[in-house]
Amino acid sequence: MSRIIYYVASSLDGFIADENGGVAWLDDFSGQSDFGYAEFVAGVDALLMGRRTYEQVRGFGEWPYAGKAVRVWTRRPLEDAPELVSAVAGPAGQVARGLAVEGFRRVWLVGGAELAEALRREGLIDEWIVSVIPRSLGAGVPLFGGVETGLAVSEVRSFPGPLLQLHMTSTR
C-alpha cells in the first residue's frame, strides 16, 4: 500500500480554506521561507488531489508539479491536463489502493477537504504534516470533519514567520 501523507496548511482555528474555499489568506506567509516544502516534495512519488483543488491550482498560473505524477479524483474528464496528470474515479479507498498498484510508495494528499475526509474515514492517511498558520479565519473549510481521529505527534518544527509544523502519524 502507498504511504499517504496529508501535507496541508491550517489556520490556528483549524480551517484549511476560507468560507469560499480560497487560500489567499496564505499569501501573507509566502516568501518568508519554504517551510520544508522543497524537501517534502522531493520525497514523494505522486500527488493526489480532488477536482476543486486541481482547478484552483490550475488557476494560479504555471503548473507547479511538473515532473511529478498527479492523480485527480474526479468523475469528469480533465481538459488540457499537464503532462503526467490523469483523472481517477471511484471510491476514495479504491483510488488510494490503485496508487500502490501503479507503484507509488509516498503520495502527497494535496487536498481538498472532501477527498481528505473520505480517506480519513477509511483510515488511509498514514502521516499528517500540518503547518499551523498564526491566523484565525473564524469560519471556512475545516481540517477535520466529524469523525474522531487518533494521531501521535512525531515531530514539531518551528519556522521563521512564525509557523509551527506538526508531523503526526495516524494511530487508527
PDB file of C-alpha atoms in Angstrom:
ATOM      1  CA  MET A   1       0.000   0.000   0.000  1.00  0.00           C
ATOM      2  CA  SER A   2       1.202   3.513  -0.716  1.00  0.00           C
ATOM      3  CA  ARG A   3       2.013   5.751   2.216  1.00  0.00           C
ATOM      4  CA  ILE A   4      -0.415   8.683   2.027  1.00  0.00           C
ATOM      5  CA  ILE A   5       0.791  11.933   3.568  1.00  0.00           C
ATOM      6  CA  TYR A   6      -1.590  14.826   4.106  1.00  0.00           C
ATOM      7  CA  TYR A   7       0.662  17.903   3.850  1.00  0.00           C
ATOM      8  CA  VAL A   8      -1.563  20.911   4.485  1.00  0.00           C
ATOM      9  CA  ALA A   9      -1.699  24.393   5.995  1.00  0.00           C
ATOM     10  CA  SER A  10      -4.292  25.213   8.628  1.00  0.00           C
ATOM     11  CA  SER A  11      -5.328  28.388  10.377  1.00  0.00           C
ATOM     12  CA  LEU A  12      -4.904  28.427  14.135  1.00  0.00           C
ATOM     13  CA  ASP A  13      -8.638  27.771  14.498  1.00  0.00           C
ATOM     14  CA  GLY A  14      -8.495  24.693  12.264  1.00  0.00           C
ATOM     15  CA  PHE A  15      -9.527  25.816   8.774  1.00  0.00           C
ATOM     16  CA  ILE A  16      -7.681  24.891   5.565  1.00  0.00           C
ATOM     17  CA  ALA A  17      -9.559  27.379   3.377  1.00  0.00           C
ATOM     18  CA  ASP A  18     -11.872  30.334   3.853  1.00  0.00           C
ATOM     19  CA  GLU A  19     -15.666  30.148   3.505  1.00  0.00           C
ATOM     20  CA  ASN A  20     -15.378  30.387  -0.289  1.00  0.00           C
ATOM     21  CA  GLY A  21     -12.735  27.648  -0.493  1.00  0.00           C
ATOM     22  CA  GLY A  22      -9.997  30.223  -1.098  1.00  0.00           C
ATOM     23  CA  VAL A  23      -6.455  30.158   0.236  1.00  0.00           C
ATOM     24  CA  ALA A  24      -5.426  33.765  -0.434  1.00  0.00           C
ATOM     25  CA  TRP A  25      -5.054  34.199   3.333  1.00  0.00           C
ATOM     26  CA  LEU A  26      -1.836  32.156   2.993  1.00  0.00           C
ATOM     27  CA  ASP A  27      -0.258  34.811   0.744  1.00  0.00           C
ATOM     28  CA  ASP A  28       0.869  36.855   3.759  1.00  0.00           C
ATOM     29  CA  PHE A  29       3.176  33.989   4.685  1.00  0.00           C
ATOM     30  CA  SER A  30       4.610  33.109   1.287  1.00  0.00           C
ATOM     31  CA  GLY A  31       8.156  34.165   0.548  1.00  0.00           C
ATOM     32  CA  GLN A  32       9.259  34.095   4.194  1.00  0.00           C
ATOM     33  CA  SER A  33      10.548  30.523   3.915  1.00  0.00           C
ATOM     34  CA  ASP A  34       9.598  27.400   2.012  1.00  0.00           C
ATOM     35  CA  PHE A  35       8.750  25.794   5.382  1.00  0.00           C
ATOM     36  CA  GLY A  36      10.347  22.493   4.327  1.00  0.00           C
ATOM     37  CA  TYR A  37       8.237  22.294   1.156  1.00  0.00           C
ATOM     38  CA  ALA A  38      11.056  21.556  -1.332  1.00  0.00           C
ATOM     39  CA  GLU A  39      12.419  18.770   0.851  1.00  0.00           C
ATOM     40  CA  PHE A  40       8.951  17.276   1.255  1.00  0.00           C
ATOM     41  CA  VAL A  41       8.054  17.394  -2.457  1.00  0.00           C
ATOM     42  CA  ALA A  42      11.384  15.817  -3.400  1.00  0.00           C
ATOM     43  CA  GLY A  43      10.459  12.839  -1.216  1.00  0.00           C
ATOM     44  CA  VAL A  44       7.100  11.974  -2.792  1.00  0.00           C
ATOM     45  CA  ASP A  45       6.438   9.841  -5.868  1.00  0.00           C
ATOM     46  CA  ALA A  46       2.988  11.158  -6.711  1.00  0.00           C
ATOM     47  CA  LEU A  47       0.302  13.642  -5.741  1.00  0.00           C
ATOM     48  CA  LEU A  48      -3.396  13.012  -5.206  1.00  0.00           C
ATOM     49  CA  MET A  49      -5.938  15.821  -5.220  1.00  0.00           C
ATOM     50  CA  GLY A  50      -9.625  16.448  -5.703  1.00  0.00           C
ATOM     51  CA  ARG A  51     -11.082  18.209  -8.718  1.00  0.00           C
ATOM     52  CA  ARG A  52     -11.703  21.551  -6.965  1.00  0.00           C
ATOM     53  CA  THR A  53      -8.125  21.643  -5.684  1.00  0.00           C
ATOM     54  CA  TYR A  54      -6.874  20.814  -9.178  1.00  0.00           C
ATOM     55  CA  GLU A  55      -8.925  23.638 -10.719  1.00  0.00           C
ATOM     56  CA  GLN A  56      -7.697  26.050  -8.044  1.00  0.00           C
ATOM     57  CA  VAL A  57      -4.044  25.140  -8.660  1.00  0.00           C
ATOM     58  CA  ARG A  58      -4.529  25.448 -12.439  1.00  0.00           C
ATOM     59  CA  GLY A  59      -5.831  28.963 -11.829  1.00  0.00           C
ATOM     60  CA  PHE A  60      -2.566  30.007 -10.146  1.00  0.00           C
ATOM     61  CA  GLY A  61      -0.725  30.037 -13.486  1.00  0.00           C
ATOM     62  CA  GLU A  62       2.206  27.759 -14.325  1.00  0.00           C
ATOM     63  CA  TRP A  63       1.687  24.149 -13.204  1.00  0.00           C
ATOM     64  CA  PRO A  64       3.835  23.790 -10.055  1.00  0.00           C
ATOM     65  CA  TYR A  65       4.120  19.989 -10.086  1.00  0.00           C
ATOM     66  CA  ALA A  66       5.956  19.409 -13.376  1.00  0.00           C
ATOM     67  CA  GLY A  67       7.783  16.087 -13.366  1.00  0.00           C
ATOM     68  CA  LYS A  68       5.509  14.541 -10.722  1.00  0.00           C
ATOM     69  CA  ALA A  69       2.705  12.094 -11.356  1.00  0.00           C
ATOM     70  CA  VAL A  70      -0.596  13.655 -10.293  1.00  0.00           C
ATOM     71  CA  ARG A  71      -3.907  11.851  -9.922  1.00  0.00           C
ATOM     72  CA  VAL A  72      -7.071  13.949  -9.774  1.00  0.00           C
ATOM     73  CA  TRP A  73     -10.099  12.392  -8.068  1.00  0.00           C
ATOM     74  CA  THR A  74     -12.994  13.308 -10.343  1.00  0.00           C
ATOM     75  CA  ARG A  75     -15.868  11.837 -12.320  1.00  0.00           C
ATOM     76  CA  ARG A  76     -15.292  14.210 -15.243  1.00  0.00           C
ATOM     77  CA  PRO A  77     -12.505  14.134 -17.840  1.00  0.00           C
ATOM     78  CA  LEU A  78      -9.659  16.618 -17.483  1.00  0.00           C
ATOM     79  CA  GLU A  79      -9.383  19.079 -20.335  1.00  0.00           C
ATOM     80  CA  ASP A  80      -5.857  20.018 -21.437  1.00  0.00           C
ATOM     81  CA  ALA A  81      -4.207  18.403 -18.398  1.00  0.00           C
ATOM     82  CA  PRO A  82      -0.474  18.935 -17.862  1.00  0.00           C
ATOM     83  CA  GLU A  83       1.942  16.077 -18.549  1.00  0.00           C
ATOM     84  CA  LEU A  84       1.768  13.214 -16.006  1.00  0.00           C
ATOM     85  CA  VAL A  85      -1.675  14.356 -14.768  1.00  0.00           C
ATOM     86  CA  SER A  86      -4.615  11.981 -15.089  1.00  0.00           C
ATOM     87  CA  ALA A  87      -8.117  11.580 -13.714  1.00  0.00           C
ATOM     88  CA  VAL A  88      -9.069   8.754 -11.360  1.00  0.00           C
ATOM     89  CA  ALA A  89     -12.606   7.882 -10.311  1.00  0.00           C
ATOM     90  CA  GLY A  90     -14.277   5.592  -7.828  1.00  0.00           C
ATOM     91  CA  PRO A  91     -14.442   5.318  -4.068  1.00  0.00           C
ATOM     92  CA  ALA A  92     -11.544   7.112  -2.362  1.00  0.00           C
ATOM     93  CA  GLY A  93     -10.216   3.912  -0.810  1.00  0.00           C
ATOM     94  CA  GLN A  94     -10.161   2.167  -4.174  1.00  0.00           C
ATOM     95  CA  VAL A  95      -8.303   5.130  -5.679  1.00  0.00           C
ATOM     96  CA  ALA A  96      -5.750   5.033  -2.841  1.00  0.00           C
ATOM     97  CA  ARG A  97      -5.162   1.321  -3.356  1.00  0.00           C
ATOM     98  CA  GLY A  98      -4.759   1.948  -7.086  1.00  0.00           C
ATOM     99  CA  LEU A  99      -1.820   4.232  -6.354  1.00  0.00           C
ATOM    100  CA  ALA A 100       0.027   1.287  -4.838  1.00  0.00           C
ATOM    101  CA  VAL A 101      -0.743  -0.825  -7.911  1.00  0.00           C
ATOM    102  CA  GLU A 102       0.862   1.927 -10.013  1.00  0.00           C
ATOM    103  CA  GLY A 103       3.983   1.548  -7.867  1.00  0.00           C
ATOM    104  CA  PHE A 104       3.818   4.808  -5.925  1.00  0.00           C
ATOM    105  CA  ARG A 105       5.309   4.496  -2.446  1.00  0.00           C
ATOM    106  CA  ARG A 106       4.902   8.008  -0.982  1.00  0.00           C
ATOM    107  CA  VAL A 107       1.872  10.030  -2.055  1.00  0.00           C
ATOM    108  CA  TRP A 108       1.142  13.630  -1.123  1.00  0.00           C
ATOM    109  CA  LEU A 109      -2.547  14.121  -0.471  1.00  0.00           C
ATOM    110  CA  VAL A 110      -2.782  17.755  -1.581  1.00  0.00           C
ATOM    111  CA  GLY A 111      -6.486  18.105  -0.814  1.00  0.00           C
ATOM    112  CA  GLY A 112      -9.214  19.012  -0.867  1.00  0.00           C
ATOM    113  CA  ALA A 113     -11.314  18.552   2.155  1.00  0.00           C
ATOM    114  CA  GLU A 114     -13.801  16.095   0.633  1.00  0.00           C
ATOM    115  CA  LEU A 115     -11.090  13.699  -0.547  1.00  0.00           C
ATOM    116  CA  ALA A 116      -9.114  14.022   2.685  1.00  0.00           C
ATOM    117  CA  GLU A 117     -12.242  13.324   4.724  1.00  0.00           C
ATOM    118  CA  ALA A 118     -13.108  10.254   2.633  1.00  0.00           C
ATOM    119  CA  LEU A 119      -9.591   8.840   3.064  1.00  0.00           C
ATOM    120  CA  ARG A 120      -9.538   9.726   6.769  1.00  0.00           C
ATOM    121  CA  ARG A 121     -12.840   7.919   7.364  1.00  0.00           C
ATOM    122  CA  GLU A 122     -11.274   4.769   5.882  1.00  0.00           C
ATOM    123  CA  GLY A 123      -8.087   5.161   7.939  1.00  0.00           C
ATOM    124  CA  LEU A 124      -5.960   5.610   4.818  1.00  0.00           C
ATOM    125  CA  ILE A 125      -3.986   8.722   5.767  1.00  0.00           C
ATOM    126  CA  ASP A 126      -0.718   7.494   7.251  1.00  0.00           C
ATOM    127  CA  GLU A 127       1.013  10.788   8.028  1.00  0.00           C
ATOM    128  CA  TRP A 128      -0.192  14.302   8.700  1.00  0.00           C
ATOM    129  CA  ILE A 129       2.076  17.300   8.221  1.00  0.00           C
ATOM    130  CA  VAL A 130       0.061  20.301   9.317  1.00  0.00           C
ATOM    131  CA  SER A 131       1.597  23.767   9.063  1.00  0.00           C
ATOM    132  CA  VAL A 132      -0.261  25.898  11.591  1.00  0.00           C
ATOM    133  CA  ILE A 133      -0.568  29.494  10.414  1.00  0.00           C
ATOM    134  CA  PRO A 134      -0.925  32.129  13.156  1.00  0.00           C
ATOM    135  CA  ARG A 135      -4.207  33.476  11.811  1.00  0.00           C
ATOM    136  CA  SER A 136      -7.797  32.876  12.869  1.00  0.00           C
ATOM    137  CA  LEU A 137     -10.278  32.654   9.993  1.00  0.00           C
ATOM    138  CA  GLY A 138     -13.384  32.285  12.157  1.00  0.00           C
ATOM    139  CA  ALA A 139     -15.091  30.081   9.554  1.00  0.00           C
ATOM    140  CA  GLY A 140     -14.232  28.089   6.473  1.00  0.00           C
ATOM    141  CA  VAL A 141     -13.370  24.578   5.336  1.00  0.00           C
ATOM    142  CA  PRO A 142     -12.350  22.577   8.430  1.00  0.00           C
ATOM    143  CA  LEU A 143      -9.204  20.462   8.641  1.00  0.00           C
ATOM    144  CA  PHE A 144     -11.212  17.712  10.340  1.00  0.00           C
ATOM    145  CA  GLY A 145     -14.770  16.531   9.831  1.00  0.00           C
ATOM    146  CA  GLY A 146     -16.969  14.798  12.353  1.00  0.00           C
ATOM    147  CA  VAL A 147     -15.035  11.559  12.843  1.00  0.00           C
ATOM    148  CA  GLU A 148     -12.592  11.059  15.692  1.00  0.00           C
ATOM    149  CA  THR A 149      -9.022  10.551  14.504  1.00  0.00           C
ATOM    150  CA  GLY A 150      -6.202   9.290  16.676  1.00  0.00           C
ATOM    151  CA  LEU A 151      -2.881  10.971  15.931  1.00  0.00           C
ATOM    152  CA  ALA A 152       0.541  10.737  17.545  1.00  0.00           C
ATOM    153  CA  VAL A 153       2.928  13.679  17.263  1.00  0.00           C
ATOM    154  CA  SER A 154       6.309  12.547  15.946  1.00  0.00           C
ATOM    155  CA  GLU A 155       7.938  15.947  15.405  1.00  0.00           C
ATOM    156  CA  VAL A 156       7.257  19.652  15.834  1.00  0.00           C
ATOM    157  CA  ARG A 157       9.199  22.077  13.656  1.00  0.00           C
ATOM    158  CA  SER A 158       9.321  25.830  14.040  1.00  0.00           C
ATOM    159  CA  PHE A 159       9.958  28.131  11.088  1.00  0.00           C
ATOM    160  CA  PRO A 160      10.561  31.876  10.889  1.00  0.00           C
ATOM    161  CA  GLY A 161       7.380  33.730  10.273  1.00  0.00           C
ATOM    162  CA  PRO A 162       6.306  32.312  12.814  1.00  0.00           C
ATOM    163  CA  LEU A 163       4.927  28.958  11.783  1.00  0.00           C
ATOM    164  CA  LEU A 164       4.682  25.636  13.577  1.00  0.00           C
ATOM    165  CA  GLN A 165       4.636  22.418  11.619  1.00  0.00           C
ATOM    166  CA  LEU A 166       3.220  19.338  13.304  1.00  0.00           C
ATOM    167  CA  HIS A 167       4.313  15.949  11.990  1.00  0.00           C
ATOM    168  CA  MET A 168       1.897  13.242  13.095  1.00  0.00           C
ATOM    169  CA  THR A 169       1.090   9.636  12.341  1.00  0.00           C
ATOM    170  CA  SER A 170      -2.334   8.025  12.453  1.00  0.00           C
ATOM    171  CA  THR A 171      -2.824   5.690  15.381  1.00  0.00           C
ATOM    172  CA  ARG A 172      -6.012   4.225  13.818  1.00  0.00           C
TER     173      ARG A 172
END
